[in-house]
């Protein structure tokens, strides 16, 4: 089975969890996987305030507003809750599911990660509010929760994943979960496919290795993360 990780995903025009090209491509890819009956699962993020809704003032200035929507109208909440240790605290994660149905009726589930839980502090509950607005350590935290949380969620749900398809670097931290379980960097490489969609320097997230070690010290120990 393939796990298709993507930070933005356009499964329906009225579910504002995408901004443009990558999200539309992700939705098309998942639809094709369903049409072709490829055993797979999509993993993305529940952006509760979407990306942005643009409006023009009477003077022609552009203004941006959040896209407020109700996930319960379109997605099914899953009865699951996991936690991962990050930077000295436990972060709790749940998920919502959308069924992508193929032309023959084959379904590819798409899981939307969500941290808006009472067990989390306010800043964690809101970490997935808006797509692409976070910077610096907040962006790193988003990507840790997405990558590692998505990896652990699939395990908790019983999915037997053979290939992890990473789109851009946003979910790359899932490789630390694989390394923790497999204890072999070559085996990790054999299980991961990485695709760059925007081949320019500005599209590649870079975080100081010491910050990464600090945030992940309680999750993965004694691993040479520089190799990843």
PDB file of N, CA and C in Angstrom, residues 97-153:
ATOM      1  N   UNK A  97     -11.861  11.844   7.813  1.00  0.00           N
ATOM      2  CA  UNK A  97     -11.690  11.028   6.606  1.00  0.00           C
ATOM      3  C   UNK A  97     -12.633  11.484   5.496  1.00  0.00           C
ATOM      4  N   UNK A  98     -12.061  11.512   4.294  1.00  0.00           N
ATOM      5  CA  UNK A  98     -12.836  11.742   3.070  1.00  0.00           C
ATOM      6  C   UNK A  98     -12.601  10.548   2.161  1.00  0.00           C
ATOM      7  N   UNK A  99     -13.665   9.977   1.621  1.00  0.00           N
ATOM      8  CA  UNK A  99     -13.540   8.829   0.728  1.00  0.00           C
ATOM      9  C   UNK A  99     -13.492   9.292  -0.723  1.00  0.00           C
ATOM     10  N   UNK A 100     -12.346   9.094  -1.356  1.00  0.00           N
ATOM     11  CA  UNK A 100     -12.190   9.404  -2.779  1.00  0.00           C
ATOM     12  C   UNK A 100     -12.619   8.171  -3.571  1.00  0.00           C
ATOM     13  N   UNK A 101     -13.739   8.257  -4.263  1.00  0.00           N
ATOM     14  CA  UNK A 101     -14.289   7.095  -4.963  1.00  0.00           C
ATOM     15  C   UNK A 101     -13.890   7.102  -6.433  1.00  0.00           C
ATOM     16  N   UNK A 102     -13.392   5.955  -6.899  1.00  0.00           N
ATOM     17  CA  UNK A 102     -13.013   5.805  -8.291  1.00  0.00           C
ATOM     18  C   UNK A 102     -14.194   5.459  -9.177  1.00  0.00           C
ATOM     19  N   UNK A 103     -13.943   5.386 -10.477  1.00  0.00           N
ATOM     20  CA  UNK A 103     -15.019   5.138 -11.435  1.00  0.00           C
ATOM     21  C   UNK A 103     -15.648   3.763 -11.264  1.00  0.00           C
ATOM     22  N   UNK A 104     -14.908   2.829 -10.637  1.00  0.00           N
ATOM     23  CA  UNK A 104     -15.438   1.480 -10.428  1.00  0.00           C
ATOM     24  C   UNK A 104     -15.970   1.283  -9.016  1.00  0.00           C
ATOM     25  N   UNK A 105     -15.907   2.335  -8.199  1.00  0.00           N
ATOM     26  CA  UNK A 105     -16.365   2.226  -6.821  1.00  0.00           C
ATOM     27  C   UNK A 105     -15.253   1.997  -5.818  1.00  0.00           C
ATOM     28  N   UNK A 106     -14.021   1.793  -6.302  1.00  0.00           N
ATOM     29  CA  UNK A 106     -12.886   1.623  -5.388  1.00  0.00           C
ATOM     30  C   UNK A 106     -12.645   2.924  -4.624  1.00  0.00           C
ATOM     31  N   UNK A 107     -12.379   2.804  -3.333  1.00  0.00           N
ATOM     32  CA  UNK A 107     -12.225   3.983  -2.485  1.00  0.00           C
ATOM     33  C   UNK A 107     -10.790   4.126  -1.993  1.00  0.00           C
ATOM     34  N   UNK A 108     -10.258   5.318  -2.131  1.00  0.00           N
ATOM     35  CA  UNK A 108      -8.987   5.692  -1.507  1.00  0.00           C
ATOM     36  C   UNK A 108      -9.315   6.665  -0.377  1.00  0.00           C
ATOM     37  N   UNK A 109      -9.091   6.277   0.876  1.00  0.00           N
ATOM     38  CA  UNK A 109      -9.370   7.198   1.977  1.00  0.00           C
ATOM     39  C   UNK A 109      -8.338   8.317   2.029  1.00  0.00           C
ATOM     40  N   UNK A 110      -8.794   9.513   2.328  1.00  0.00           N
ATOM     41  CA  UNK A 110      -7.905  10.657   2.512  1.00  0.00           C
ATOM     42  C   UNK A 110      -8.065  11.120   3.957  1.00  0.00           C
ATOM     43  N   UNK A 111      -6.981  11.092   4.705  1.00  0.00           N
ATOM     44  CA  UNK A 111      -7.005  11.438   6.124  1.00  0.00           C
ATOM     45  C   UNK A 111      -6.524  12.871   6.325  1.00  0.00           C
ATOM     46  N   UNK A 112      -7.296  13.641   7.073  1.00  0.00           N
ATOM     47  CA  UNK A 112      -6.970  15.036   7.375  1.00  0.00           C
ATOM     48  C   UNK A 112      -6.570  15.136   8.847  1.00  0.00           C
ATOM     49  N   UNK A 113      -5.300  15.414   9.118  1.00  0.00           N
ATOM     50  CA  UNK A 113      -4.820  15.506  10.491  1.00  0.00           C
ATOM     51  C   UNK A 113      -5.347  16.766  11.170  1.00  0.00           C
ATOM     52  N   UNK A 114      -5.665  16.636  12.481  1.00  0.00           N
ATOM     53  CA  UNK A 114      -6.279  17.732  13.227  1.00  0.00           C
ATOM     54  C   UNK A 114      -5.728  17.741  14.655  1.00  0.00           C
ATOM     55  N   UNK A 115      -5.304  18.908  15.124  1.00  0.00           N
ATOM     56  CA  UNK A 115      -4.802  19.042  16.503  1.00  0.00           C
ATOM     57  C   UNK A 115      -5.736  19.874  17.373  1.00  0.00           C
ATOM     58  N   UNK A 116      -6.906  20.204  16.879  1.00  0.00           N
ATOM     59  CA  UNK A 116      -7.848  21.034  17.640  1.00  0.00           C
ATOM     60  C   UNK A 116      -8.566  20.175  18.678  1.00  0.00           C
ATOM     61  N   UNK A 117      -7.820  19.789  19.710  1.00  0.00           N
ATOM     62  CA  UNK A 117      -8.314  18.904  20.762  1.00  0.00           C
ATOM     63  C   UNK A 117      -8.103  19.565  22.119  1.00  0.00           C
ATOM     64  N   UNK A 118      -8.986  19.276  23.064  1.00  0.00           N
ATOM     65  CA  UNK A 118      -8.922  19.922  24.378  1.00  0.00           C
ATOM     66  C   UNK A 118      -7.650  19.572  25.138  1.00  0.00           C
ATOM     67  N   UNK A 119      -7.024  18.452  24.795  1.00  0.00           N
ATOM     68  CA  UNK A 119      -5.794  18.062  25.488  1.00  0.00           C
ATOM     69  C   UNK A 119      -4.599  18.941  25.110  1.00  0.00           C
ATOM     70  N   UNK A 120      -4.698  19.653  24.010  1.00  0.00           N
ATOM     71  CA  UNK A 120      -3.593  20.479  23.530  1.00  0.00           C
ATOM     72  C   UNK A 120      -3.729  21.924  24.000  1.00  0.00           C
ATOM     73  N   UNK A 121      -2.601  22.615  24.231  1.00  0.00           N
ATOM     74  CA  UNK A 121      -2.658  24.050  24.519  1.00  0.00           C
ATOM     75  C   UNK A 121      -3.122  24.821  23.289  1.00  0.00           C
ATOM     76  N   UNK A 122      -3.509  26.064  23.500  1.00  0.00           N
ATOM     77  CA  UNK A 122      -4.095  26.870  22.425  1.00  0.00           C
ATOM     78  C   UNK A 122      -3.206  26.950  21.196  1.00  0.00           C
ATOM     79  N   UNK A 123      -1.897  27.159  21.409  1.00  0.00           N
ATOM     80  CA  UNK A 123      -1.013  27.331  20.253  1.00  0.00           C
ATOM     81  C   UNK A 123      -0.917  26.065  19.408  1.00  0.00           C
ATOM     82  N   UNK A 124      -1.090  24.894  20.023  1.00  0.00           N
ATOM     83  CA  UNK A 124      -1.081  23.642  19.259  1.00  0.00           C
ATOM     84  C   UNK A 124      -2.436  23.419  18.599  1.00  0.00           C
ATOM     85  N   UNK A 125      -3.506  23.777  19.286  1.00  0.00           N
ATOM     86  CA  UNK A 125      -4.836  23.639  18.688  1.00  0.00           C
ATOM     87  C   UNK A 125      -4.968  24.489  17.431  1.00  0.00           C
ATOM     88  N   UNK A 126      -4.224  25.599  17.400  1.00  0.00           N
ATOM     89  CA  UNK A 126      -4.327  26.525  16.271  1.00  0.00           C
ATOM     90  C   UNK A 126      -3.190  26.384  15.264  1.00  0.00           C
ATOM     91  N   UNK A 127      -2.299  25.417  15.452  1.00  0.00           N
ATOM     92  CA  UNK A 127      -1.117  25.306  14.594  1.00  0.00           C
ATOM     93  C   UNK A 127      -1.494  25.026  13.139  1.00  0.00           C
ATOM     94  N   UNK A 128      -2.659  24.397  12.925  1.00  0.00           N
ATOM     95  CA  UNK A 128      -3.123  24.103  11.568  1.00  0.00           C
ATOM     96  C   UNK A 128      -4.286  25.009  11.146  1.00  0.00           C
ATOM     97  N   UNK A 129      -4.310  26.234  11.622  1.00  0.00           N
ATOM     98  CA  UNK A 129      -5.400  27.145  11.244  1.00  0.00           C
ATOM     99  C   UNK A 129      -5.335  27.545   9.773  1.00  0.00           C
ATOM    100  N   UNK A 130      -4.191  28.095   9.345  1.00  0.00           N
ATOM    101  CA  UNK A 130      -4.078  28.663   8.002  1.00  0.00           C
ATOM    102  C   UNK A 130      -2.929  28.019   7.227  1.00  0.00           C
ATOM    103  N   UNK A 131      -3.202  27.657   6.012  1.00  0.00           N
ATOM    104  CA  UNK A 131      -2.212  27.043   5.130  1.00  0.00           C
ATOM    105  C   UNK A 131      -1.132  28.050   4.739  1.00  0.00           C
ATOM    106  N   UNK A 132       0.131  27.641   4.920  1.00  0.00           N
ATOM    107  CA  UNK A 132       1.315  28.365   4.436  1.00  0.00           C
ATOM    108  C   UNK A 132       1.616  29.690   5.138  1.00  0.00           C
ATOM    109  N   UNK A 133       0.969  30.004   6.248  1.00  0.00           N
ATOM    110  CA  UNK A 133       1.277  31.267   6.926  1.00  0.00           C
ATOM    111  C   UNK A 133       2.416  31.135   7.935  1.00  0.00           C
ATOM    112  N   UNK A 134       2.618  29.954   8.500  1.00  0.00           N
ATOM    113  CA  UNK A 134       3.617  29.776   9.560  1.00  0.00           C
ATOM    114  C   UNK A 134       5.034  29.873   9.003  1.00  0.00           C
ATOM    115  N   UNK A 135       5.934  30.400   9.844  1.00  0.00           N
ATOM    116  CA  UNK A 135       7.341  30.529   9.481  1.00  0.00           C
ATOM    117  C   UNK A 135       8.208  30.052  10.646  1.00  0.00           C
ATOM    118  N   UNK A 136       9.499  29.826  10.371  1.00  0.00           N
ATOM    119  CA  UNK A 136      10.458  29.509  11.419  1.00  0.00           C
ATOM    120  C   UNK A 136      10.103  28.260  12.203  1.00  0.00           C
ATOM    121  N   UNK A 137      10.171  28.364  13.544  1.00  0.00           N
ATOM    122  CA  UNK A 137       9.917  27.199  14.388  1.00  0.00           C
ATOM    123  C   UNK A 137       8.464  26.747  14.320  1.00  0.00           C
ATOM    124  N   UNK A 138       7.547  27.677  14.088  1.00  0.00           N
ATOM    125  CA  UNK A 138       6.145  27.270  13.928  1.00  0.00           C
ATOM    126  C   UNK A 138       5.983  26.395  12.689  1.00  0.00           C
ATOM    127  N   UNK A 139       6.669  26.739  11.619  1.00  0.00           N
ATOM    128  CA  UNK A 139       6.610  25.922  10.401  1.00  0.00           C
ATOM    129  C   UNK A 139       7.245  24.557  10.660  1.00  0.00           C
ATOM    130  N   UNK A 140       8.371  24.541  11.361  1.00  0.00           N
ATOM    131  CA  UNK A 140       9.013  23.272  11.684  1.00  0.00           C
ATOM    132  C   UNK A 140       8.082  22.405  12.529  1.00  0.00           C
ATOM    133  N   UNK A 141       7.409  23.015  13.496  1.00  0.00           N
ATOM    134  CA  UNK A 141       6.483  22.269  14.341  1.00  0.00           C
ATOM    135  C   UNK A 141       5.332  21.709  13.515  1.00  0.00           C
ATOM    136  N   UNK A 142       4.788  22.511  12.602  1.00  0.00           N
ATOM    137  CA  UNK A 142       3.746  22.006  11.701  1.00  0.00           C
ATOM    138  C   UNK A 142       4.213  20.746  10.981  1.00  0.00           C
ATOM    139  N   UNK A 143       5.416  20.811  10.443  1.00  0.00           N
ATOM    140  CA  UNK A 143       5.908  19.713   9.616  1.00  0.00           C
ATOM    141  C   UNK A 143       6.271  18.489  10.448  1.00  0.00           C
ATOM    142  N   UNK A 144       6.713  18.696  11.685  1.00  0.00           N
ATOM    143  CA  UNK A 144       6.953  17.564  12.585  1.00  0.00           C
ATOM    144  C   UNK A 144       5.638  16.859  12.893  1.00  0.00           C
ATOM    145  N   UNK A 145       4.616  17.636  13.241  1.00  0.00           N
ATOM    146  CA  UNK A 145       3.314  17.042  13.554  1.00  0.00           C
ATOM    147  C   UNK A 145       2.744  16.330  12.336  1.00  0.00           C
ATOM    148  N   UNK A 146       2.876  16.953  11.174  1.00  0.00           N
ATOM    149  CA  UNK A 146       2.351  16.349   9.948  1.00  0.00           C
ATOM    150  C   UNK A 146       3.085  15.054   9.614  1.00  0.00           C
ATOM    151  N   UNK A 147       4.408  15.106   9.551  1.00  0.00           N
ATOM    152  CA  UNK A 147       5.176  13.937   9.141  1.00  0.00           C
ATOM    153  C   UNK A 147       5.127  12.804  10.147  1.00  0.00           C
ATOM    154  N   UNK A 148       5.522  13.094  11.384  1.00  0.00           N
ATOM    155  CA  UNK A 148       5.554  12.050  12.410  1.00  0.00           C
ATOM    156  C   UNK A 148       4.140  11.675  12.839  1.00  0.00           C
ATOM    157  N   UNK A 149       3.284  12.678  13.009  1.00  0.00           N
ATOM    158  CA  UNK A 149       1.907  12.381  13.390  1.00  0.00           C
ATOM    159  C   UNK A 149       1.189  11.550  12.344  1.00  0.00           C
ATOM    160  N   UNK A 150       1.387  11.894  11.065  1.00  0.00           N
ATOM    161  CA  UNK A 150       0.776  11.104  10.001  1.00  0.00           C
ATOM    162  C   UNK A 150       1.293   9.680   9.968  1.00  0.00           C
ATOM    163  N   UNK A 151       2.595   9.534  10.173  1.00  0.00           N
ATOM    164  CA  UNK A 151       3.209   8.199  10.190  1.00  0.00           C
ATOM    165  C   UNK A 151       2.635   7.359  11.328  1.00  0.00           C
ATOM    166  N   UNK A 152       2.590   7.934  12.531  1.00  0.00           N
ATOM    167  CA  UNK A 152       2.087   7.190  13.690  1.00  0.00           C
ATOM    168  C   UNK A 152       0.587   6.938  13.583  1.00  0.00           C
ATOM    169  N   UNK A 153      -0.140   7.858  12.986  1.00  0.00           N
ATOM    170  CA  UNK A 153      -1.579   7.666  12.818  1.00  0.00           C
ATOM    171  C   UNK A 153      -1.870   6.476  11.912  1.00  0.00           C
TER     172      UNK A 153
END
